[in-house]
Amino acid sequence: MRVQEIVTPQHHHKRYVVVDESGDLIVPVVRYLKYLDAIGRARNTLRSYAQSLSLYFTYLTQQDLNYQEATLDDLGGFVLWLK
């Protein structure tokens, strides 16, 4: 997973998306970042969330977990993985 900076075609604003190794968008992350942008969050906030979610989805992929089925124990494992 990696964070990709994009420029919006309409207003030429910098925004962030998360893509996997093959370059495909991680749709739940993109939707969440788009929501944060729509409610006026700062660009640095969007970048920070994108970076953090990229790490989280990397962990989920390595552990072969679905984000919709992640448990509290999985979140604990993620925190340990970050260390």
mmCIF file of N, CA and C in Angstrom:
data_model
loop_
_atom_site.group_PDB
_atom_site.id
_atom_site.type_symbol
_atom_site.label_atom_id
_atom_site.label_comp_id
_atom_site.label_asym_id
_atom_site.label_seq_id
_atom_site.Cartn_x
_atom_site.Cartn_y
_atom_site.Cartn_z
ATOM 1 N N MET A 1 0.848 -1.175 0.000
ATOM 2 C CA MET A 1 0.000 0.000 0.000
ATOM 3 C C MET A 1 0.892 1.235 0.000
ATOM 4 N N ARG A 2 0.397 2.241 -0.694
ATOM 5 C CA ARG A 2 1.118 3.507 -0.675
ATOM 6 C C ARG A 2 0.128 4.653 -0.841
ATOM 7 N N VAL A 3 0.541 5.811 -0.358
ATOM 8 C CA VAL A 3 -0.256 7.023 -0.497
ATOM 9 C C VAL A 3 0.160 7.686 -1.795
ATOM 10 N N GLN A 4 -0.826 8.020 -2.593
ATOM 11 C CA GLN A 4 -0.577 8.681 -3.874
ATOM 12 C C GLN A 4 -1.205 10.073 -3.818
ATOM 13 N N GLU A 5 -0.408 11.080 -4.139
ATOM 14 C CA GLU A 5 -0.936 12.445 -4.195
ATOM 15 C C GLU A 5 -1.516 12.672 -5.582
ATOM 16 N N ILE A 6 -2.704 13.232 -5.621
ATOM 17 C CA ILE A 6 -3.353 13.546 -6.898
ATOM 18 C C ILE A 6 -3.734 15.019 -6.900
ATOM 19 N N VAL A 7 -3.980 15.539 -8.065
ATOM 20 C CA VAL A 7 -4.451 16.915 -8.219
ATOM 21 C C VAL A 7 -5.834 16.844 -8.840
ATOM 22 N N THR A 8 -6.795 17.483 -8.183
ATOM 23 C CA THR A 8 -8.163 17.445 -8.693
ATOM 24 C C THR A 8 -8.247 18.221 -9.994
ATOM 25 N N PRO A 9 -8.977 17.688 -10.965
ATOM 26 C CA PRO A 9 -9.036 18.352 -12.273
ATOM 27 C C PRO A 9 -9.796 19.674 -12.254
ATOM 28 N N GLN A 10 -10.778 19.778 -11.384
ATOM 29 C CA GLN A 10 -11.644 20.952 -11.405
ATOM 30 C C GLN A 10 -10.995 22.182 -10.749
ATOM 31 N N HIS A 11 -10.457 21.999 -9.542
ATOM 32 C CA HIS A 11 -9.917 23.135 -8.786
ATOM 33 C C HIS A 11 -8.405 23.086 -8.611
ATOM 34 N N HIS A 12 -7.786 22.024 -9.100
ATOM 35 C CA HIS A 12 -6.336 21.849 -8.995
ATOM 36 C C HIS A 12 -5.854 21.811 -7.548
ATOM 37 N N HIS A 13 -6.644 21.175 -6.665
ATOM 38 C CA HIS A 13 -6.257 20.973 -5.272
ATOM 39 C C HIS A 13 -5.512 19.663 -5.138
ATOM 40 N N LYS A 14 -4.548 19.620 -4.220
ATOM 41 C CA LYS A 14 -3.855 18.369 -3.936
ATOM 42 C C LYS A 14 -4.691 17.540 -2.968
ATOM 43 N N ARG A 15 -4.866 16.284 -3.308
ATOM 44 C CA ARG A 15 -5.602 15.339 -2.473
ATOM 45 C C ARG A 15 -4.818 14.036 -2.424
ATOM 46 N N TYR A 16 -5.255 13.120 -1.572
ATOM 47 C CA TYR A 16 -4.517 11.877 -1.361
ATOM 48 C C TYR A 16 -5.442 10.676 -1.505
ATOM 49 N N VAL A 17 -4.898 9.622 -2.080
ATOM 50 C CA VAL A 17 -5.588 8.346 -2.167
ATOM 51 C C VAL A 17 -4.604 7.264 -1.742
ATOM 52 N N VAL A 18 -5.134 6.101 -1.421
ATOM 53 C CA VAL A 18 -4.295 4.953 -1.071
ATOM 54 C C VAL A 18 -4.503 3.903 -2.145
ATOM 55 N N VAL A 19 -3.382 3.400 -2.671
ATOM 56 C CA VAL A 19 -3.430 2.376 -3.711
ATOM 57 C C VAL A 19 -2.641 1.159 -3.253
ATOM 58 N N ASP A 20 -3.017 -0.001 -3.792
ATOM 59 C CA ASP A 20 -2.294 -1.227 -3.454
ATOM 60 C C ASP A 20 -1.095 -1.395 -4.388
ATOM 61 N N GLU A 21 -0.433 -2.556 -4.282
ATOM 62 C CA GLU A 21 0.783 -2.802 -5.050
ATOM 63 C C GLU A 21 0.541 -2.789 -6.558
ATOM 64 N N SER A 22 -0.652 -3.134 -6.978
ATOM 65 C CA SER A 22 -0.953 -3.143 -8.413
ATOM 66 C C SER A 22 -1.520 -1.808 -8.903
ATOM 67 N N GLY A 23 -1.601 -0.825 -8.019
ATOM 68 C CA GLY A 23 -2.080 0.499 -8.404
ATOM 69 C C GLY A 23 -3.576 0.693 -8.303
ATOM 70 N N ASP A 24 -4.281 -0.303 -7.773
ATOM 71 C CA ASP A 24 -5.731 -0.187 -7.620
ATOM 72 C C ASP A 24 -6.065 0.612 -6.364
ATOM 73 N N LEU A 25 -7.096 1.439 -6.469
ATOM 74 C CA LEU A 25 -7.542 2.229 -5.317
ATOM 75 C C LEU A 25 -8.081 1.332 -4.219
ATOM 76 N N ILE A 26 -7.822 1.714 -2.978
ATOM 77 C CA ILE A 26 -8.452 1.066 -1.828
ATOM 78 C C ILE A 26 -9.727 1.875 -1.577
ATOM 79 N N VAL A 27 -10.822 1.385 -2.104
ATOM 80 C CA VAL A 27 -12.072 2.142 -2.192
ATOM 81 C C VAL A 27 -12.581 2.641 -0.839
ATOM 82 N N PRO A 28 -12.614 1.832 0.230
ATOM 83 C CA PRO A 28 -13.133 2.373 1.498
ATOM 84 C C PRO A 28 -12.303 3.551 2.010
ATOM 85 N N VAL A 29 -11.005 3.501 1.799
ATOM 86 C CA VAL A 29 -10.139 4.596 2.239
ATOM 87 C C VAL A 29 -10.401 5.835 1.393
ATOM 88 N N VAL A 30 -10.510 5.663 0.097
ATOM 89 C CA VAL A 30 -10.765 6.797 -0.800
ATOM 90 C C VAL A 30 -12.095 7.465 -0.451
ATOM 91 N N ARG A 31 -13.101 6.659 -0.183
ATOM 92 C CA ARG A 31 -14.405 7.234 0.184
ATOM 93 C C ARG A 31 -14.331 8.023 1.484
ATOM 94 N N TYR A 32 -13.603 7.476 2.468
ATOM 95 C CA TYR A 32 -13.473 8.161 3.749
ATOM 96 C C TYR A 32 -12.697 9.463 3.589
ATOM 97 N N LEU A 33 -11.608 9.436 2.830
ATOM 98 C CA LEU A 33 -10.830 10.651 2.609
ATOM 99 C C LEU A 33 -11.646 11.689 1.849
ATOM 100 N N LYS A 34 -12.466 11.239 0.918
ATOM 101 C CA LYS A 34 -13.336 12.162 0.179
ATOM 102 C C LYS A 34 -14.358 12.798 1.124
ATOM 103 N N TYR A 35 -14.895 12.008 2.045
ATOM 104 C CA TYR A 35 -15.821 12.537 3.041
ATOM 105 C C TYR A 35 -15.137 13.589 3.905
ATOM 106 N N LEU A 36 -13.930 13.285 4.387
ATOM 107 C CA LEU A 36 -13.197 14.250 5.214
ATOM 108 C C LEU A 36 -12.934 15.542 4.452
ATOM 109 N N ASP A 37 -12.609 15.409 3.177
ATOM 110 C CA ASP A 37 -12.395 16.592 2.346
ATOM 111 C C ASP A 37 -13.688 17.399 2.207
ATOM 112 N N ALA A 38 -14.797 16.703 2.026
ATOM 113 C CA ALA A 38 -16.093 17.375 1.841
ATOM 114 C C ALA A 38 -16.524 18.155 3.072
ATOM 115 N N ILE A 39 -16.122 17.691 4.257
ATOM 116 C CA ILE A 39 -16.509 18.427 5.471
ATOM 117 C C ILE A 39 -15.448 19.440 5.888
ATOM 118 N N GLY A 40 -14.452 19.623 5.016
ATOM 119 C CA GLY A 40 -13.524 20.726 5.211
ATOM 120 C C GLY A 40 -12.285 20.452 6.031
ATOM 121 N N ARG A 41 -11.873 19.218 6.143
ATOM 122 C CA ARG A 41 -10.650 18.926 6.891
ATOM 123 C C ARG A 41 -9.436 19.451 6.131
ATOM 124 N N ALA A 42 -8.407 19.815 6.872
ATOM 125 C CA ALA A 42 -7.196 20.388 6.284
ATOM 126 C C ALA A 42 -6.430 19.355 5.453
ATOM 127 N N ARG A 43 -5.655 19.842 4.504
ATOM 128 C CA ARG A 43 -4.880 18.964 3.626
ATOM 129 C C ARG A 43 -3.911 18.099 4.429
ATOM 130 N N ASN A 44 -3.269 18.668 5.450
ATOM 131 C CA ASN A 44 -2.348 17.883 6.277
ATOM 132 C C ASN A 44 -3.076 16.778 7.031
ATOM 133 N N THR A 45 -4.293 17.042 7.440
ATOM 134 C CA THR A 45 -5.108 16.020 8.101
ATOM 135 C C THR A 45 -5.410 14.890 7.130
ATOM 136 N N LEU A 46 -5.783 15.237 5.910
ATOM 137 C CA LEU A 46 -6.065 14.224 4.899
ATOM 138 C C LEU A 46 -4.836 13.370 4.626
ATOM 139 N N ARG A 47 -3.674 14.005 4.528
ATOM 140 C CA ARG A 47 -2.433 13.258 4.279
ATOM 141 C C ARG A 47 -2.109 12.334 5.445
ATOM 142 N N SER A 48 -2.270 12.821 6.658
ATOM 143 C CA SER A 48 -1.992 12.017 7.842
ATOM 144 C C SER A 48 -2.917 10.803 7.927
ATOM 145 N N TYR A 49 -4.204 11.018 7.678
ATOM 146 C CA TYR A 49 -5.155 9.908 7.680
ATOM 147 C C TYR A 49 -4.821 8.910 6.575
ATOM 148 N N ALA A 50 -4.448 9.404 5.403
ATOM 149 C CA ALA A 50 -4.104 8.515 4.293
ATOM 150 C C ALA A 50 -2.899 7.657 4.660
ATOM 151 N N GLN A 51 -1.889 8.246 5.268
ATOM 152 C CA GLN A 51 -0.702 7.496 5.653
ATOM 153 C C GLN A 51 -1.036 6.434 6.702
ATOM 154 N N SER A 52 -1.825 6.809 7.684
ATOM 155 C CA SER A 52 -2.200 5.865 8.734
ATOM 156 C C SER A 52 -3.059 4.724 8.195
ATOM 157 N N LEU A 53 -4.013 5.058 7.352
ATOM 158 C CA LEU A 53 -4.869 4.021 6.772
ATOM 159 C C LEU A 53 -4.095 3.123 5.811
ATOM 160 N N SER A 54 -3.086 3.671 5.161
ATOM 161 C CA SER A 54 -2.220 2.855 4.311
ATOM 162 C C SER A 54 -1.504 1.800 5.153
ATOM 163 N N LEU A 55 -0.992 2.196 6.300
ATOM 164 C CA LEU A 55 -0.342 1.238 7.199
ATOM 165 C C LEU A 55 -1.328 0.191 7.688
ATOM 166 N N TYR A 56 -2.534 0.632 8.055
ATOM 167 C CA TYR A 56 -3.539 -0.301 8.556
ATOM 168 C C TYR A 56 -3.928 -1.325 7.493
ATOM 169 N N PHE A 57 -4.151 -0.872 6.280
ATOM 170 C CA PHE A 57 -4.539 -1.806 5.220
ATOM 171 C C PHE A 57 -3.370 -2.697 4.796
ATOM 172 N N THR A 58 -2.141 -2.224 4.951
ATOM 173 C CA THR A 58 -0.973 -3.083 4.727
ATOM 174 C C THR A 58 -0.975 -4.216 5.738
ATOM 175 N N TYR A 59 -1.220 -3.874 6.994
ATOM 176 C CA TYR A 59 -1.299 -4.894 8.044
ATOM 177 C C TYR A 59 -2.413 -5.901 7.745
ATOM 178 N N LEU A 60 -3.586 -5.402 7.391
ATOM 179 C CA LEU A 60 -4.705 -6.303 7.096
ATOM 180 C C LEU A 60 -4.362 -7.252 5.951
ATOM 181 N N THR A 61 -3.693 -6.747 4.927
ATOM 182 C CA THR A 61 -3.310 -7.580 3.788
ATOM 183 C C THR A 61 -2.305 -8.651 4.217
ATOM 184 N N GLN A 62 -1.323 -8.256 5.006
ATOM 185 C CA GLN A 62 -0.316 -9.215 5.465
ATOM 186 C C GLN A 62 -0.917 -10.298 6.343
ATOM 187 N N GLN A 63 -1.941 -9.945 7.104
ATOM 188 C CA GLN A 63 -2.583 -10.907 8.000
ATOM 189 C C GLN A 63 -3.746 -11.632 7.325
ATOM 190 N N ASP A 64 -4.012 -11.293 6.063
ATOM 191 C CA ASP A 64 -5.106 -11.872 5.285
ATOM 192 C C ASP A 64 -6.454 -11.655 5.986
ATOM 193 N N LEU A 65 -6.689 -10.401 6.384
ATOM 194 C CA LEU A 65 -7.916 -10.028 7.086
ATOM 195 C C LEU A 65 -8.742 -9.079 6.225
ATOM 196 N N ASN A 66 -10.046 -9.148 6.378
ATOM 197 C CA ASN A 66 -10.970 -8.236 5.727
ATOM 198 C C ASN A 66 -11.248 -7.085 6.685
ATOM 199 N N TYR A 67 -11.186 -5.853 6.195
ATOM 200 C CA TYR A 67 -11.384 -4.706 7.084
ATOM 201 C C TYR A 67 -12.769 -4.708 7.729
ATOM 202 N N GLN A 68 -13.762 -5.276 7.062
ATOM 203 C CA GLN A 68 -15.120 -5.294 7.606
ATOM 204 C C GLN A 68 -15.286 -6.319 8.723
ATOM 205 N N GLU A 69 -14.359 -7.249 8.830
ATOM 206 C CA GLU A 69 -14.462 -8.296 9.833
ATOM 207 C C GLU A 69 -13.394 -8.177 10.913
ATOM 208 N N ALA A 70 -12.653 -7.072 10.926
ATOM 209 C CA ALA A 70 -11.590 -6.878 11.909
ATOM 210 C C ALA A 70 -12.183 -6.771 13.310
ATOM 211 N N THR A 71 -11.513 -7.405 14.256
ATOM 212 C CA THR A 71 -11.957 -7.414 15.651
ATOM 213 C C THR A 71 -11.056 -6.514 16.482
ATOM 214 N N LEU A 72 -11.407 -6.365 17.732
ATOM 215 C CA LEU A 72 -10.588 -5.598 18.650
ATOM 216 C C LEU A 72 -9.213 -6.243 18.804
ATOM 217 N N ASP A 73 -9.159 -7.559 18.800
ATOM 218 C CA ASP A 73 -7.877 -8.261 18.855
ATOM 219 C C ASP A 73 -7.022 -7.950 17.629
ATOM 220 N N ASP A 74 -7.663 -7.826 16.470
ATOM 221 C CA ASP A 74 -6.934 -7.458 15.255
ATOM 222 C C ASP A 74 -6.348 -6.055 15.373
ATOM 223 N N LEU A 75 -7.100 -5.143 15.973
ATOM 224 C CA LEU A 75 -6.591 -3.785 16.180
ATOM 225 C C LEU A 75 -5.406 -3.797 17.141
ATOM 226 N N GLY A 76 -5.482 -4.619 18.164
ATOM 227 C CA GLY A 76 -4.359 -4.781 19.080
ATOM 228 C C GLY A 76 -3.133 -5.329 18.360
ATOM 229 N N GLY A 77 -3.362 -6.292 17.471
ATOM 230 C CA GLY A 77 -2.275 -6.831 16.666
ATOM 231 C C GLY A 77 -1.656 -5.771 15.769
ATOM 232 N N PHE A 78 -2.476 -4.888 15.256
ATOM 233 C CA PHE A 78 -1.985 -3.793 14.418
ATOM 234 C C PHE A 78 -1.071 -2.871 15.218
ATOM 235 N N VAL A 79 -1.473 -2.554 16.436
ATOM 236 C CA VAL A 79 -0.648 -1.677 17.288
ATOM 237 C C VAL A 79 0.696 -2.355 17.554
ATOM 238 N N LEU A 80 0.694 -3.641 17.852
ATOM 239 C CA LEU A 80 1.948 -4.368 18.051
ATOM 240 C C LEU A 80 2.777 -4.383 16.780
ATOM 241 N N TRP A 81 2.130 -4.567 15.653
ATOM 242 C CA TRP A 81 2.813 -4.580 14.367
ATOM 243 C C TRP A 81 3.512 -3.247 14.080
ATOM 244 N N LEU A 82 2.884 -2.155 14.508
ATOM 245 C CA LEU A 82 3.480 -0.836 14.304
ATOM 246 C C LEU A 82 4.780 -0.677 15.077
ATOM 247 N N LYS A 83 4.868 -1.345 16.219
ATOM 248 C CA LYS A 83 6.072 -1.222 17.055
ATOM 249 C C LYS A 83 7.199 -1.936 16.381
#
